[in-house]
Every structure is written in C-alpha cells, then in structure tokens.
mmCIF file of C-alpha atoms in Angstrom:
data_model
loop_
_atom_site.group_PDB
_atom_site.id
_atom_site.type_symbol
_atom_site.label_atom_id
_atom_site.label_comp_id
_atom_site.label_asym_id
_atom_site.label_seq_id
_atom_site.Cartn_x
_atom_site.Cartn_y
_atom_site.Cartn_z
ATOM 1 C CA UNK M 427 0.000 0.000 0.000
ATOM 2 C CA UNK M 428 1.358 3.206 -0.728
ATOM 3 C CA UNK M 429 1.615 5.894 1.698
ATOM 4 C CA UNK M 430 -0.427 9.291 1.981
ATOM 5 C CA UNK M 431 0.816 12.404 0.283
ATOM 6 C CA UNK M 432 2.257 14.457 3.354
ATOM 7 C CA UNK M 433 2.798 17.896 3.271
ATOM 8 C CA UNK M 434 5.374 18.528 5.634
ATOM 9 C CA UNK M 435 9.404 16.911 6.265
ATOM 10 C CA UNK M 436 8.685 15.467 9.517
ATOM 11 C CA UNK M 437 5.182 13.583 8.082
ATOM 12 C CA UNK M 438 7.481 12.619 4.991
ATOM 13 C CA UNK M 439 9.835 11.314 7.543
ATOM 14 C CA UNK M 440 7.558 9.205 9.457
ATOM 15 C CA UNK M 441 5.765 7.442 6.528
ATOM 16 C CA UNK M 442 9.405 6.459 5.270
ATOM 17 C CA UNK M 443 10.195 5.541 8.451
ATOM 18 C CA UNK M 444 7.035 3.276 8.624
ATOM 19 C CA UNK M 445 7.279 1.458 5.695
ATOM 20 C CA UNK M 446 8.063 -1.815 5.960
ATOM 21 C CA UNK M 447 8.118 -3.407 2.543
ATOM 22 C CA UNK M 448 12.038 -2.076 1.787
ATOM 23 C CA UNK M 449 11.655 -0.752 -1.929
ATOM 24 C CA UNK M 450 8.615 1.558 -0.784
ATOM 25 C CA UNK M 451 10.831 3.003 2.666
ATOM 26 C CA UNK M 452 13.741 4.452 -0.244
ATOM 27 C CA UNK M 453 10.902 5.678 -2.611
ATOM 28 C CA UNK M 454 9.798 7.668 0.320
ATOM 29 C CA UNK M 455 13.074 8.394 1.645
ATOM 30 C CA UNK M 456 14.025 9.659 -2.029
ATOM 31 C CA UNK M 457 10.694 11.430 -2.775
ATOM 32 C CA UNK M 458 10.932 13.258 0.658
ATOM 33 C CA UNK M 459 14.931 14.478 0.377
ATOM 34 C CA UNK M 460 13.623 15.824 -3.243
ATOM 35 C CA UNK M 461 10.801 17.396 -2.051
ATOM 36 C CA UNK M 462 12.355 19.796 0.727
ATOM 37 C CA UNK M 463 14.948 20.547 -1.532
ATOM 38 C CA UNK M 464 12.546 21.751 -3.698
ATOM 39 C CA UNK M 465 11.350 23.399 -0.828
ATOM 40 C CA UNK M 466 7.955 22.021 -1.663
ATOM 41 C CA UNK M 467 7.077 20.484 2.103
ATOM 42 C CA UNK M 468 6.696 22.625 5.265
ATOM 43 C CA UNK M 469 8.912 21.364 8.483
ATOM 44 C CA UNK M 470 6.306 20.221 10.663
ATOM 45 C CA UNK M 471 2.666 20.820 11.043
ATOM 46 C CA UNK M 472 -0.031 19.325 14.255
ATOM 47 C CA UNK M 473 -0.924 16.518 12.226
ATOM 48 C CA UNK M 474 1.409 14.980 11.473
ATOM 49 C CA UNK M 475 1.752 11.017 12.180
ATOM 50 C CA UNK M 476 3.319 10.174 15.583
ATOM 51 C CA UNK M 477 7.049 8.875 15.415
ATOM 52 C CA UNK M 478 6.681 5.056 15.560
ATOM 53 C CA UNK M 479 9.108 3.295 18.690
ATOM 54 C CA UNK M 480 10.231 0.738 15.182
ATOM 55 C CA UNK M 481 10.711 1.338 12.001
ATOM 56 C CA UNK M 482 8.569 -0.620 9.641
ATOM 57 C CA UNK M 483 10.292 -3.928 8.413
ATOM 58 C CA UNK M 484 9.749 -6.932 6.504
ATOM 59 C CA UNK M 485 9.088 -10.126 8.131
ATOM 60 C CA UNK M 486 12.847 -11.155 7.080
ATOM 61 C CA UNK M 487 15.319 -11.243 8.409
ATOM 62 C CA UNK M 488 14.862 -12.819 11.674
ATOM 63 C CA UNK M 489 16.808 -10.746 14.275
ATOM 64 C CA UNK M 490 19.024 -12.683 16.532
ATOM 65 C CA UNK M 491 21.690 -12.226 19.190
ATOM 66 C CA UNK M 492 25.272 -10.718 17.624
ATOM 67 C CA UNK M 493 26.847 -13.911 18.021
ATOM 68 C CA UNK M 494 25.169 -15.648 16.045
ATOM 69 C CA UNK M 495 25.038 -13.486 12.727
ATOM 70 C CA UNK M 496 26.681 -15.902 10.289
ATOM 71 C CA UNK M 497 30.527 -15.096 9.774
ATOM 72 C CA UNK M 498 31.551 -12.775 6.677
ATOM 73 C CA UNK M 499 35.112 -13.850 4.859
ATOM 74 C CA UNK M 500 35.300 -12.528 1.743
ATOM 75 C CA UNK M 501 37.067 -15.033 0.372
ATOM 76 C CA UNK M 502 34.470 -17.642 -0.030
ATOM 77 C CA UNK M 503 31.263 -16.337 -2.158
ATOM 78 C CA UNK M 504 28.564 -17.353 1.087
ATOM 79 C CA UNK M 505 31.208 -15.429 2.880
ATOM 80 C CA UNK M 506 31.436 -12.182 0.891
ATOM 81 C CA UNK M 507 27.599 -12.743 0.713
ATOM 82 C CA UNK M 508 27.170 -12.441 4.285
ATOM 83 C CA UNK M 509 29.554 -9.781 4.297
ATOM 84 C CA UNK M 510 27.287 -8.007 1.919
ATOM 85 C CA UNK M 511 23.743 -9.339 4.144
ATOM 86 C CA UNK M 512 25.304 -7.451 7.002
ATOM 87 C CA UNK M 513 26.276 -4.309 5.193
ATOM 88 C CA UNK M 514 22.755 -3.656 3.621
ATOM 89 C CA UNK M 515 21.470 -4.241 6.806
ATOM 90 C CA UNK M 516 23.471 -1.521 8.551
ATOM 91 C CA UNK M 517 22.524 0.734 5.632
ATOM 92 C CA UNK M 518 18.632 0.149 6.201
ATOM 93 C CA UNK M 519 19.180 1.116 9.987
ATOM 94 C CA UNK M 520 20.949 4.109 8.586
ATOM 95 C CA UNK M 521 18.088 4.976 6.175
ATOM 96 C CA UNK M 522 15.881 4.642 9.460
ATOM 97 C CA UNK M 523 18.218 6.604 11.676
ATOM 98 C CA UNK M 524 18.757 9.744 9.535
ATOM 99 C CA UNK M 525 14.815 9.982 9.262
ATOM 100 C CA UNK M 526 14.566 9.562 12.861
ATOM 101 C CA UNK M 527 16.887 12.242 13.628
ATOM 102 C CA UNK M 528 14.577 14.604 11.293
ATOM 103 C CA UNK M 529 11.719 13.438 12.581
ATOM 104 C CA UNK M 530 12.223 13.644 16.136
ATOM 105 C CA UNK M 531 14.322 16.629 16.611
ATOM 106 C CA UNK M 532 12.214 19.014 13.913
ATOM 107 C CA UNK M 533 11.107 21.375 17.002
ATOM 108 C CA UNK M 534 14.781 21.986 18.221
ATOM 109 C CA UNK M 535 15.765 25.560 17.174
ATOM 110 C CA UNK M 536 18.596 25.137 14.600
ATOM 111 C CA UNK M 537 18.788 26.415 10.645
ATOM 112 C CA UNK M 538 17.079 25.100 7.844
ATOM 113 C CA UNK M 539 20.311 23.733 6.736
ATOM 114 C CA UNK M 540 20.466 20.772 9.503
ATOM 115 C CA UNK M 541 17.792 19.043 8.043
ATOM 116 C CA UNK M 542 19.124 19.734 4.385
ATOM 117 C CA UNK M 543 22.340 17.736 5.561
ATOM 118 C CA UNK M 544 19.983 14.904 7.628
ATOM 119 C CA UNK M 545 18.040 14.304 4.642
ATOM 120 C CA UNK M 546 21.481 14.157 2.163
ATOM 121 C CA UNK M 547 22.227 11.537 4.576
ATOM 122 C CA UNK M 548 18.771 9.580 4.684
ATOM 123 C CA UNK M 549 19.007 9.879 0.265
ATOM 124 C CA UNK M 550 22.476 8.665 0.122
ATOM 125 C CA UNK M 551 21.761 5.594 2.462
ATOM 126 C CA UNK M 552 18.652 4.431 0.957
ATOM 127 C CA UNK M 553 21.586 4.781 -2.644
ATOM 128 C CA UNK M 554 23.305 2.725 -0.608
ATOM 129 C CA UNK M 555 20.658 -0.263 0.744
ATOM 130 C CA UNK M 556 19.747 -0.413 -2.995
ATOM 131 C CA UNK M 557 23.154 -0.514 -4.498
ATOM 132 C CA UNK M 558 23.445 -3.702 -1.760
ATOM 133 C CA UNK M 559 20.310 -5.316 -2.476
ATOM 134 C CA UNK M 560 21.584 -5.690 -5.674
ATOM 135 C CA UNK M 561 24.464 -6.946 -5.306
ATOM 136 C CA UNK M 562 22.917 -9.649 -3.723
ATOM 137 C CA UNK M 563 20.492 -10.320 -5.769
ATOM 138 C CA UNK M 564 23.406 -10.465 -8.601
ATOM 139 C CA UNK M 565 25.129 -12.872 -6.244
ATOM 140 C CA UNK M 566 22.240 -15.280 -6.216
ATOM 141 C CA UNK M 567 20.562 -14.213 -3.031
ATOM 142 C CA UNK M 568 18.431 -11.016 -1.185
ATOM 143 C CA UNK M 569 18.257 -9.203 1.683
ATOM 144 C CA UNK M 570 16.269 -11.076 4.474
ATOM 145 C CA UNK M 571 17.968 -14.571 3.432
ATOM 146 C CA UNK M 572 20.125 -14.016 6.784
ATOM 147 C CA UNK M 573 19.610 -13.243 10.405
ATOM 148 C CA UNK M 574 20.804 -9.761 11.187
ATOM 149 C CA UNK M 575 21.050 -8.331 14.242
ATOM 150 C CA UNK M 576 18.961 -5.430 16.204
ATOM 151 C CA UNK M 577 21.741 -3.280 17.833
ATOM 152 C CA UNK M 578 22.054 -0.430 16.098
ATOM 153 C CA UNK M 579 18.608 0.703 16.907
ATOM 154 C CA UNK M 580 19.199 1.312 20.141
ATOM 155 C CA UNK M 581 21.040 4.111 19.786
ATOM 156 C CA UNK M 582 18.296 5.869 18.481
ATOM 157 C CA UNK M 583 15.952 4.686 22.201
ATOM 158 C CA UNK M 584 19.088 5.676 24.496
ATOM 159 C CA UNK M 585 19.961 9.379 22.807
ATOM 160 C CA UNK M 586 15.850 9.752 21.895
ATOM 161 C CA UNK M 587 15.957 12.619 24.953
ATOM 162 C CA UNK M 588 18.461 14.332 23.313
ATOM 163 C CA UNK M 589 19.788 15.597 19.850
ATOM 164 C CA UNK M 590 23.732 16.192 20.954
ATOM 165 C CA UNK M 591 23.937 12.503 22.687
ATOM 166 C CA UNK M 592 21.901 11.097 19.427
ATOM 167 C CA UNK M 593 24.376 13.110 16.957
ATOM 168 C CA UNK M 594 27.670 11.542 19.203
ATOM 169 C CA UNK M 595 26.353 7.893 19.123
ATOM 170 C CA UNK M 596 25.032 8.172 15.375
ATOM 171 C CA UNK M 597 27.381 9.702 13.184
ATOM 172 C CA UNK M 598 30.139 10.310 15.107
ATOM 173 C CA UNK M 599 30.686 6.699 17.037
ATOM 174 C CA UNK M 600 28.901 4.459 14.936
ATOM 175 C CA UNK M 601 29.136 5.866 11.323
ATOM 176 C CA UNK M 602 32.941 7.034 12.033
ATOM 177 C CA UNK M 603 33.593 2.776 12.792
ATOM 178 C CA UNK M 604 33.178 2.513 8.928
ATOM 179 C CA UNK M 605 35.691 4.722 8.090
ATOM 180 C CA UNK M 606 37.964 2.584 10.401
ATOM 181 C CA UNK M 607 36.946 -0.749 8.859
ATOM 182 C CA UNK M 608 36.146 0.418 5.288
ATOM 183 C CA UNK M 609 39.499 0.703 3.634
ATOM 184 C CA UNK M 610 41.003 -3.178 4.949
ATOM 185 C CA UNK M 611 37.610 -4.734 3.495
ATOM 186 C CA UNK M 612 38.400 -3.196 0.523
ATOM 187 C CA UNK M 613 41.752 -4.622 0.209
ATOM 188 C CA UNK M 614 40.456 -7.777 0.751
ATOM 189 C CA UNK M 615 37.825 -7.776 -1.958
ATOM 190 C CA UNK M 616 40.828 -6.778 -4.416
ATOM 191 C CA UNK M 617 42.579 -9.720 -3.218
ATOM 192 C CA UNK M 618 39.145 -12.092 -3.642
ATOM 193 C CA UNK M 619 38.731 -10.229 -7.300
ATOM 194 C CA UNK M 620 35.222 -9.015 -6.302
ATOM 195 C CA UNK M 621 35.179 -5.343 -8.229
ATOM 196 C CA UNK M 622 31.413 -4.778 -8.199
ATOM 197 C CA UNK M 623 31.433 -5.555 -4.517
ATOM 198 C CA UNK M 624 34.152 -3.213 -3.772
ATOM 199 C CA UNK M 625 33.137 -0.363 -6.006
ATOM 200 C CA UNK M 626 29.934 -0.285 -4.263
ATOM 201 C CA UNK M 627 32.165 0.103 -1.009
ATOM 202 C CA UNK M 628 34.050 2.978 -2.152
ATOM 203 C CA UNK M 629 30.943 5.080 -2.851
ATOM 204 C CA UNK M 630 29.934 4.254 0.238
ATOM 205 C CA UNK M 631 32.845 5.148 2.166
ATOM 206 C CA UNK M 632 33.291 8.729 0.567
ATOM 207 C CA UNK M 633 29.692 9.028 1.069
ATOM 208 C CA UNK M 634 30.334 8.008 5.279
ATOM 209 C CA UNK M 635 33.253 10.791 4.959
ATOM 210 C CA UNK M 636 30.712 13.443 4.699
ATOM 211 C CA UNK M 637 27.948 11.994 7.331
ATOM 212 C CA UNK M 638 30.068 12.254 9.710
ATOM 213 C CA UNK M 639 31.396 15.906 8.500
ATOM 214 C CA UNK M 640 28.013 17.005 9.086
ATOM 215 C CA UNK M 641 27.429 14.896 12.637
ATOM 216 C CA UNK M 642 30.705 16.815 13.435
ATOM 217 C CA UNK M 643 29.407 19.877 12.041
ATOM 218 C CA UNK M 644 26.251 19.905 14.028
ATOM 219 C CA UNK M 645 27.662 18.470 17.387
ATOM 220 C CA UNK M 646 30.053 20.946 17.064
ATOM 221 C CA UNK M 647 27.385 24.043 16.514
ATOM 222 C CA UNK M 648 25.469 22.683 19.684
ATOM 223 C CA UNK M 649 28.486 22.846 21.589
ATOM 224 C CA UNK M 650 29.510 26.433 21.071
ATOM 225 C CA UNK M 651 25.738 27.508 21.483
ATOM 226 C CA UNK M 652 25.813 26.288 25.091
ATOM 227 C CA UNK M 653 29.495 27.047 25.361
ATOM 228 C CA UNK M 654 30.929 23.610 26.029
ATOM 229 C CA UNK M 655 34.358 21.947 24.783
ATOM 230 C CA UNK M 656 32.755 19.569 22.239
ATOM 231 C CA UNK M 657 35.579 16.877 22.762
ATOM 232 C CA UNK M 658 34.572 16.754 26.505
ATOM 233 C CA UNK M 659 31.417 17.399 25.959
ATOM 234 C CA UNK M 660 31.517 14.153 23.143
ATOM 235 C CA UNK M 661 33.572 12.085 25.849
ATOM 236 C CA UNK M 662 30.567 12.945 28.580
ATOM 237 C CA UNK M 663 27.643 11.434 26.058
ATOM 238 C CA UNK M 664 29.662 8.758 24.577
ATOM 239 C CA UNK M 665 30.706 7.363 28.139
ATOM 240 C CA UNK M 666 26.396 7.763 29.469
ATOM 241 C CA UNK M 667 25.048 6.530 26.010
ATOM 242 C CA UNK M 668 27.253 3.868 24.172
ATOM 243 C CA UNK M 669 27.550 0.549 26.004
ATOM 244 C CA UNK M 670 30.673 -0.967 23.834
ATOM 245 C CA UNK M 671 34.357 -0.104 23.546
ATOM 246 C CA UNK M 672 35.295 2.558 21.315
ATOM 247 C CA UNK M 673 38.059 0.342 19.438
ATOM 248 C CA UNK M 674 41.454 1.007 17.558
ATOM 249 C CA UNK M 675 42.480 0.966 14.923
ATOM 250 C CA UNK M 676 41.060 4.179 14.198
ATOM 251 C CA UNK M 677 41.467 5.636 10.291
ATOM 252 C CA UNK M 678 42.938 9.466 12.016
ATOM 253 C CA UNK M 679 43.347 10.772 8.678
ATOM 254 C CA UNK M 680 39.322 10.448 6.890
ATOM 255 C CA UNK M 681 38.496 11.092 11.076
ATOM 256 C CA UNK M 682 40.094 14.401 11.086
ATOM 257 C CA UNK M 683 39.045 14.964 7.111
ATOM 258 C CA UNK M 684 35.392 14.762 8.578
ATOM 259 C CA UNK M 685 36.022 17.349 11.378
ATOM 260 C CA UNK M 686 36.532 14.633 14.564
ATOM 261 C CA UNK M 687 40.130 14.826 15.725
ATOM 262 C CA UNK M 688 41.690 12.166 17.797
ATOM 263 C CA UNK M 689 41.185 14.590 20.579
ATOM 264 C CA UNK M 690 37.702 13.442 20.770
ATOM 265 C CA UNK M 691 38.128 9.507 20.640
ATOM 266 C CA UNK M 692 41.707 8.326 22.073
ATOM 267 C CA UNK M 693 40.990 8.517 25.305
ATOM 268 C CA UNK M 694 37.779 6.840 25.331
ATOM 269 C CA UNK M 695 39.436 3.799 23.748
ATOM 270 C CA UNK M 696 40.125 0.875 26.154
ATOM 271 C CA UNK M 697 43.946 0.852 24.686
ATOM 272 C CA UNK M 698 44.831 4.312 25.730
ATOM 273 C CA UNK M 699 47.514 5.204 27.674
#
C-alpha cells in the first residue's frame, strides 16, 4: 500500500520511516529528500503522524543475538555474501536513523540547513541499501535470506531525549567505525577479485566521509551555542550513552578529514595510555 501524500518533512519522515516493505521506505526516503529541496514540504505541522518506537520492516530477516550473525570472509562467495547481508542491513538502519533524527528533533531551534544535511544523509543511504540489495540479488541471493542483528537501533531509544547525545552515538561513534573498517575490506575484496562488490564500497565510504562531517558539524554548533568543549562534551555522552568499547584501529586521517580529531576519541578507547 502506498503511503499518503504528506505535506510537511517530519510527516514525509515518518511514513518512510514506517514502511516496511524495503523498496517503498527508499521511494519515500528519495521522494521526501527531493521534495524539501525543492522546498515544496513545510517542516512540521499538528498533524502529522506520531514517530513510531520501530521502524517498519519486513518479516525477514529474523533478528538474533550478535553472536550468532553468520561469519563474513570474503574469500568464499557465502562469505562475501554475508559480508554483503550485514552491510545492507546496517545501511537500512541508517536509512531509518537519519529519518529519525529529522523526525524527532524538527522542534529543536537550529537552521534550515540541519535538516538539508539529515536528509542528504537519509538519500544517500537508501543509494546505498539499494546498491546492496543488488548486489545480492546479482550474487544469487536477497536481503532477508540471513539473520541480522537489532543493535544499532538502540542508539536511536538511548539518545531519543536528546539531539547532541543522538548526533555523538550516530554519526560520530557508529558511522565514524566505517571509516575505520572500510578501507582493509576493501583490500580484501581486491585480493578475492570481487570489483562490483568493492566499487559499491568505495561510494559508500566517501559518502560516510561526509555523514560524519556534518554529525561533526552539528555536534560541534550545539556545543559552542551552550558554550561547552565539544571533545569533553563528546567524551561525557559517549561514556552515558554507548555501552561498547570505542576500538582502535582508528582511520585518524578520513576522522580528522570529517572534522573529529583524535582529541575526541583516544581517550575513550580501552587501549589508551
């Protein structure tokens, strides 16, 4: 069933977010992004549908304890096509998390241009989910043939109170680990001769570079309007929001390309000194 017309960004968000058959939530997702920037939708209006506490989803795939997600080598094809299960499925929570951030956080007072970066985000991964899906689908399966796990939307229930712990645990913990992990997968798929897999990779990690230039960007604009150090400030959220280890090795260089300096991370890192 397709979703209502809505006339503002934050009803656009919520019917993408509600979707749950996956080709309809990047219509939406695409739709809306091309509809503010036409500057054809309001920000918010009374009626607009309530935020849901999940995003809509298929029935597939069954979510299951991190442990046991099958493993991901790439040098076996069930391997690189785990590899790729688990990807699209962090790009689909992506998709979800970017519309939750517009969504929920419409009423805060900051520019116009904080959801035109939010929704750039929300676009690209939805590019992304579908350039997966593909992939697999070229590779002889889908999305939904594998268990996946649920973790990374709880960061959006433990930083739903506020918008500087959600942009710290979002962009700036979770979407800066790909830019750590990124650039030895790639080297990998080189070595198992998978070029479609890994060109899909490197649009996604130069995409990543700039989500979390404007998670930086925005942290650090909340920060200087209530006159905080954002690296302690970061630290503070980070240590009362994100339950794991913030791991080496961390890729300093597209980090500090993206506006998040070591200053921020080493010494949250249980291999400090």
């Amino acid at each position: 069933m397709t979703a209502p017309a809505q006339t503002t960004l934050r009803g656009s968000a919520v019917a993408a977010l509600l979707a749950a058959d996956l080709d309809e939530k990047c219509r939406l997702t695409t739709a809306a992004g091309e509809a503010w920037f036409a500057r054809t939708l309001g920000l918010s209006a009374p009626g607009d549908p309530r935020l849901p506490q999940r995003p809509g989803r298929p029935v597939k795939p069954d979510l299951v304890s991190p442990r046991l997600v099958p493993k991901r080598s790439v040098h076996t094809l069930e391997g690189r096509i785990a590899m790729i299960h688990a990807l699209a499925h962090i790009e689909l929570n992506a998709i979800d998390l970017a519309l939750d951030i517009v969504a929920r956080f419409c009423g805060q007072p900051v520019p116009r241009s904080f959801f035109d970066g939010w929704m750039t985000v929300a676009m690209e991964e939805a590019k992304h989910f579908g350039l997966l899906s593909k992939r697999l689908r070229d590779l002889g399966s889908h999305y939904g043939a594998m268990p996946a796990h649920d973790g990374l939307w709880q960061a959006v229930e433990v930083t739903a109170h506020d918008l500087a712990a959600r942009l710290a645990i979002v962009p700036l913990i979770l979407e800066a680990r790909g830019l750590d992990v990124t650039p030895s997968l790639l080297a990998k798929l080189g070595e198992a001769g998978d070029s479609e897999t890994a060109a899909i990779l490197e649009i996604i990690y130069n995409d990543e570079k700039k989500h979390v230039a404007i998670g930086a960007k925005w942290f650090r604009f909340l920060c200087a309007r209530q006159r905080v150090d954002p690296a302690q400030r970061f630290q503070e959220l980070v240590r009362a929001c994100f339950r794991g280890d913030v791991k080496p090795p961390f890729n300093d260089r597209a980090r500090a390309e993206a506006g998040l300096t070591p200053t921020f991370y080493r010494s949250l890192s249980p291999l400090s000194s």
